[in-house]
PDB file of N, CA and C in Angstrom:
ATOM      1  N   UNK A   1       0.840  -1.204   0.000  1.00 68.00           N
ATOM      2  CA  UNK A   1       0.000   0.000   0.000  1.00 68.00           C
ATOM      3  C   UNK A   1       0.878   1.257   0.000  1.00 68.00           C
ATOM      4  N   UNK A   2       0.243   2.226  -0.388  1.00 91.00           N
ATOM      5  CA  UNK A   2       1.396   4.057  -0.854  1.00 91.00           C
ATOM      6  C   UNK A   2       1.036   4.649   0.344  1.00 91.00           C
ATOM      7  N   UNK A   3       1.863   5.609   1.038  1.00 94.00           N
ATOM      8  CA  UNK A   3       1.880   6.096   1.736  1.00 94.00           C
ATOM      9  C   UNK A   3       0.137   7.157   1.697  1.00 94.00           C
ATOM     10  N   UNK A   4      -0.158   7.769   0.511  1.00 95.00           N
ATOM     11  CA  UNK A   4      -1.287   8.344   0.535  1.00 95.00           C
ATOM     12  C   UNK A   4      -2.711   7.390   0.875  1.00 95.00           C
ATOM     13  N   UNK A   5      -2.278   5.995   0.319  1.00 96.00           N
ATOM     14  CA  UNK A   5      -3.448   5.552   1.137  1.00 96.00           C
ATOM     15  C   UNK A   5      -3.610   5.129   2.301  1.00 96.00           C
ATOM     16  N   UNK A   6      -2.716   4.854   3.080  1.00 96.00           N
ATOM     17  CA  UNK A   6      -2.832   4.536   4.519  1.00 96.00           C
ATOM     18  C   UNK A   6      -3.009   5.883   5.163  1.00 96.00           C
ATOM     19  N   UNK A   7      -2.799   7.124   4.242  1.00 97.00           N
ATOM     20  CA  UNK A   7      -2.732   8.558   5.177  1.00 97.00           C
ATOM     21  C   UNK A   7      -4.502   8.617   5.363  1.00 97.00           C
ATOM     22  N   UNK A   8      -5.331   8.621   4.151  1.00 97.00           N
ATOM     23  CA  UNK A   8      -6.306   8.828   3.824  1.00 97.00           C
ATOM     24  C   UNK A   8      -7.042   7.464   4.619  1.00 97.00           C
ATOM     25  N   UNK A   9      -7.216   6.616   4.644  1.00 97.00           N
ATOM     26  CA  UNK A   9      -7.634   5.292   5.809  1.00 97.00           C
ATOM     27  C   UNK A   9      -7.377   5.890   6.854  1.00 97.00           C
ATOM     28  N   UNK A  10      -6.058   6.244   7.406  1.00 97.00           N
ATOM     29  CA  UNK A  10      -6.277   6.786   9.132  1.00 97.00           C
ATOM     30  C   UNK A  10      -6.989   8.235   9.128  1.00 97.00           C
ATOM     31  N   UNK A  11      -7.149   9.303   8.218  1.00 98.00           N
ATOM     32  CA  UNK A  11      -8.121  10.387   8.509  1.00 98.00           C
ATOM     33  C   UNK A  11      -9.422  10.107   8.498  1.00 98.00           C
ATOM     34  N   UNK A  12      -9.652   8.866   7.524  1.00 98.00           N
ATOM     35  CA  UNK A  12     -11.355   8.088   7.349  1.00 98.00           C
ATOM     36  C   UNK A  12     -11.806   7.988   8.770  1.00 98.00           C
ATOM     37  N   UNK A  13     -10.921   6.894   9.455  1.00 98.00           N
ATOM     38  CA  UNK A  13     -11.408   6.276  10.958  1.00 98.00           C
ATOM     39  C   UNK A  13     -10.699   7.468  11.842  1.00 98.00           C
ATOM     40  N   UNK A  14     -10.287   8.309  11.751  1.00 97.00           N
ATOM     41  CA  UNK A  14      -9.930   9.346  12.820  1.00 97.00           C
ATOM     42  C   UNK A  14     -11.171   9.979  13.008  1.00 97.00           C
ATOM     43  N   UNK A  15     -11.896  10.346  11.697  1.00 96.00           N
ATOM     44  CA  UNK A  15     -12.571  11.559  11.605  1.00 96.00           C
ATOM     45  C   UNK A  15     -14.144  10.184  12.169  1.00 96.00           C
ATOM     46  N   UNK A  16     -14.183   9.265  11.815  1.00 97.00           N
ATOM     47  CA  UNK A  16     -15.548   8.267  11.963  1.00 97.00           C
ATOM     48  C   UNK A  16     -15.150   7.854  13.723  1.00 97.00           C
ATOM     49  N   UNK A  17     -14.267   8.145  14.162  1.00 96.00           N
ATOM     50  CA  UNK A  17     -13.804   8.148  15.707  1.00 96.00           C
ATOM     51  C   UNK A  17     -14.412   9.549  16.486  1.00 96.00           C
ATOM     52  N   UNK A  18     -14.005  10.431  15.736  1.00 95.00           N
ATOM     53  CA  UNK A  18     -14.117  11.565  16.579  1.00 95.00           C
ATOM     54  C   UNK A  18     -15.821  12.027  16.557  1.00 95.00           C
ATOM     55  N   UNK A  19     -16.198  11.495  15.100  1.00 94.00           N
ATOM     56  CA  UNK A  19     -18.029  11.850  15.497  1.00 94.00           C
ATOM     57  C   UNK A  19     -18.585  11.095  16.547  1.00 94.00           C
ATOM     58  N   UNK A  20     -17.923  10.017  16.601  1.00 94.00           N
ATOM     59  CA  UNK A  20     -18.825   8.637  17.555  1.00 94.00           C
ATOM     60  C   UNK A  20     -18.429   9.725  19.171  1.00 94.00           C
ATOM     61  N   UNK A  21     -17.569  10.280  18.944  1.00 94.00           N
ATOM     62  CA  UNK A  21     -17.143  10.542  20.259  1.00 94.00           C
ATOM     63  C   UNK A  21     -17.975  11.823  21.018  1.00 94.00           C
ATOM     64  N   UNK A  22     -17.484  12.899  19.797  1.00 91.00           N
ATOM     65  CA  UNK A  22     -18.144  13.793  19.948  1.00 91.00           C
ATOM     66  C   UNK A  22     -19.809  13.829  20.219  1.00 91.00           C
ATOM     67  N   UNK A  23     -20.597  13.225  19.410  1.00 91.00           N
ATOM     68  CA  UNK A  23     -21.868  13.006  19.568  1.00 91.00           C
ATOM     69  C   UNK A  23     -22.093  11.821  20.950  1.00 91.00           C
ATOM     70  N   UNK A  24     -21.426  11.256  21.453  1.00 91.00           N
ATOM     71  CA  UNK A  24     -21.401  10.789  22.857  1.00 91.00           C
ATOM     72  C   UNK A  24     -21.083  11.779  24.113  1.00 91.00           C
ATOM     73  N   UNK A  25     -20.476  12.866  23.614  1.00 88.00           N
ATOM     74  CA  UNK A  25     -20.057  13.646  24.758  1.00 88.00           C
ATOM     75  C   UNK A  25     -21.460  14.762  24.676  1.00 88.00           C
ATOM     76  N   UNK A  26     -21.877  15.339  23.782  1.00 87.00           N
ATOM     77  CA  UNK A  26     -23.213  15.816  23.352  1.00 87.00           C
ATOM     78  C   UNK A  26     -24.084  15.496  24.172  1.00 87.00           C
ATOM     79  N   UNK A  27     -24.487  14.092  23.926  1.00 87.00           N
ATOM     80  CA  UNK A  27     -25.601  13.649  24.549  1.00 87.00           C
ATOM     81  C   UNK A  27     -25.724  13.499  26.008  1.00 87.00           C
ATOM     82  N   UNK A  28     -24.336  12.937  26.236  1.00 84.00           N
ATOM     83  CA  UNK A  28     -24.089  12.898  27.984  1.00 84.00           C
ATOM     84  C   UNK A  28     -23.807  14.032  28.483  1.00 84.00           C
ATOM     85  N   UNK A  29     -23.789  15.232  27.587  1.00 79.00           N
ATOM     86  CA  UNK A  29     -23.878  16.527  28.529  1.00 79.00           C
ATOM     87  C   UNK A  29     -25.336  16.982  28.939  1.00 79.00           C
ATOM     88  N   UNK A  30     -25.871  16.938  27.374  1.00 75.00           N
ATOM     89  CA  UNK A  30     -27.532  16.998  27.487  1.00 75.00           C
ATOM     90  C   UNK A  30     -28.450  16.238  28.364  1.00 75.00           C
ATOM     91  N   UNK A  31     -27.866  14.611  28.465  1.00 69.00           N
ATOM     92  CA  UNK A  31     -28.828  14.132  29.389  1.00 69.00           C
ATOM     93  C   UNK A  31     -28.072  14.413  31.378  1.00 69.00           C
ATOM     94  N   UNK A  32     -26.926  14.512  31.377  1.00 62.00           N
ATOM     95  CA  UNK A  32     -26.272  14.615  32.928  1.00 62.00           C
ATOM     96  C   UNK A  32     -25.959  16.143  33.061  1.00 62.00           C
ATOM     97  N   UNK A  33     -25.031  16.840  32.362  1.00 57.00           N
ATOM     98  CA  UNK A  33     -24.903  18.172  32.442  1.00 57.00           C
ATOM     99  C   UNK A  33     -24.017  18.301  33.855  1.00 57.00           C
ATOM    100  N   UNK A  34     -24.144  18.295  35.119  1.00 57.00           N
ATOM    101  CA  UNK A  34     -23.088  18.662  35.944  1.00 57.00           C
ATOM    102  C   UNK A  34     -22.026  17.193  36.589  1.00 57.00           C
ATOM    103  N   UNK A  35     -23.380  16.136  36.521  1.00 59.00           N
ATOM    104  CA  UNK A  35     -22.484  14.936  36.652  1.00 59.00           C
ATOM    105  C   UNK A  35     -21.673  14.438  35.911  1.00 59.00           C
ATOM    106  N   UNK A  36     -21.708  14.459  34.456  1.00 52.00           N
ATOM    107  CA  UNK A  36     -20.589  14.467  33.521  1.00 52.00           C
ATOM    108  C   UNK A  36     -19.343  14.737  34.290  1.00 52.00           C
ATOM    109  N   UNK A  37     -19.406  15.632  34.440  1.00 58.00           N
ATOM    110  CA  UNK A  37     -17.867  16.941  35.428  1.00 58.00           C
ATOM    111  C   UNK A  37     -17.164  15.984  36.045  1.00 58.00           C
ATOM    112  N   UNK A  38     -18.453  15.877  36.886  1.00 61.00           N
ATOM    113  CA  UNK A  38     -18.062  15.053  38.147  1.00 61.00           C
ATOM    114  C   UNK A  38     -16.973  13.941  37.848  1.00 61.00           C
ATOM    115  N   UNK A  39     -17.568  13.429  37.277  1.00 61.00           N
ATOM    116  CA  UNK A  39     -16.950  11.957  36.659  1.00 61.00           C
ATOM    117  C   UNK A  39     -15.520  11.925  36.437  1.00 61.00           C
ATOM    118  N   UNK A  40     -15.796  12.791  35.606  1.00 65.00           N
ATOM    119  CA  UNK A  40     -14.503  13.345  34.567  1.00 65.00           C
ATOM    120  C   UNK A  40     -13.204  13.336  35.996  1.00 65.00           C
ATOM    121  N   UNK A  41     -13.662  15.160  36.618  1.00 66.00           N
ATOM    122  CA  UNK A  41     -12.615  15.032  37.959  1.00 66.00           C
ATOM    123  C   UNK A  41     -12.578  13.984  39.151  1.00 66.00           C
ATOM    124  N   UNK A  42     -13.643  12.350  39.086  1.00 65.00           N
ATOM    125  CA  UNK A  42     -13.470  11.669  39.793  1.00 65.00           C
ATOM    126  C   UNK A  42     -12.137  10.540  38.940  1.00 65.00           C
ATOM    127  N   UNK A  43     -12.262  10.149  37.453  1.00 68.00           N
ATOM    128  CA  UNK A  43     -11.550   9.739  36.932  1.00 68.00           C
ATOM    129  C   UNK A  43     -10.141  10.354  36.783  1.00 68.00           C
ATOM    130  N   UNK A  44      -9.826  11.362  36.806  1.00 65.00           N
ATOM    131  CA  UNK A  44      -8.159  11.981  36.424  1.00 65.00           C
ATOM    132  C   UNK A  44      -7.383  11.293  38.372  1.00 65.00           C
ATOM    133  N   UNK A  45      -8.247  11.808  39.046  1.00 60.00           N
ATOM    134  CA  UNK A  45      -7.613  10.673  40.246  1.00 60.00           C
ATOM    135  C   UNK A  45      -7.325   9.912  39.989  1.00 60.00           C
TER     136      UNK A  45
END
């Protein structure tokens, strides 16, 4: 495989990564909103 197509395959699933993600962080703000937070600064502990 050429270097341009493995570049173009990892921006495919980068970019099909980052919607799944983004639209997960969306929703769990919309449905929790301050517990989200929470989480977040209970996990970096």
């Amino acid at each position: 495989m050429g270097a341009l197509e493995v570049t173009i395959i990892l921006v495919s699933v980068v970019f099909i990564i980052g919607g799944l993600v983004a639209s997960n962080i969306l929703s769990k703000k919309s449905e929790t909103g301050k517990k989200s937070n929470d989480n977040k600064k209970n996990a970096k502990r």
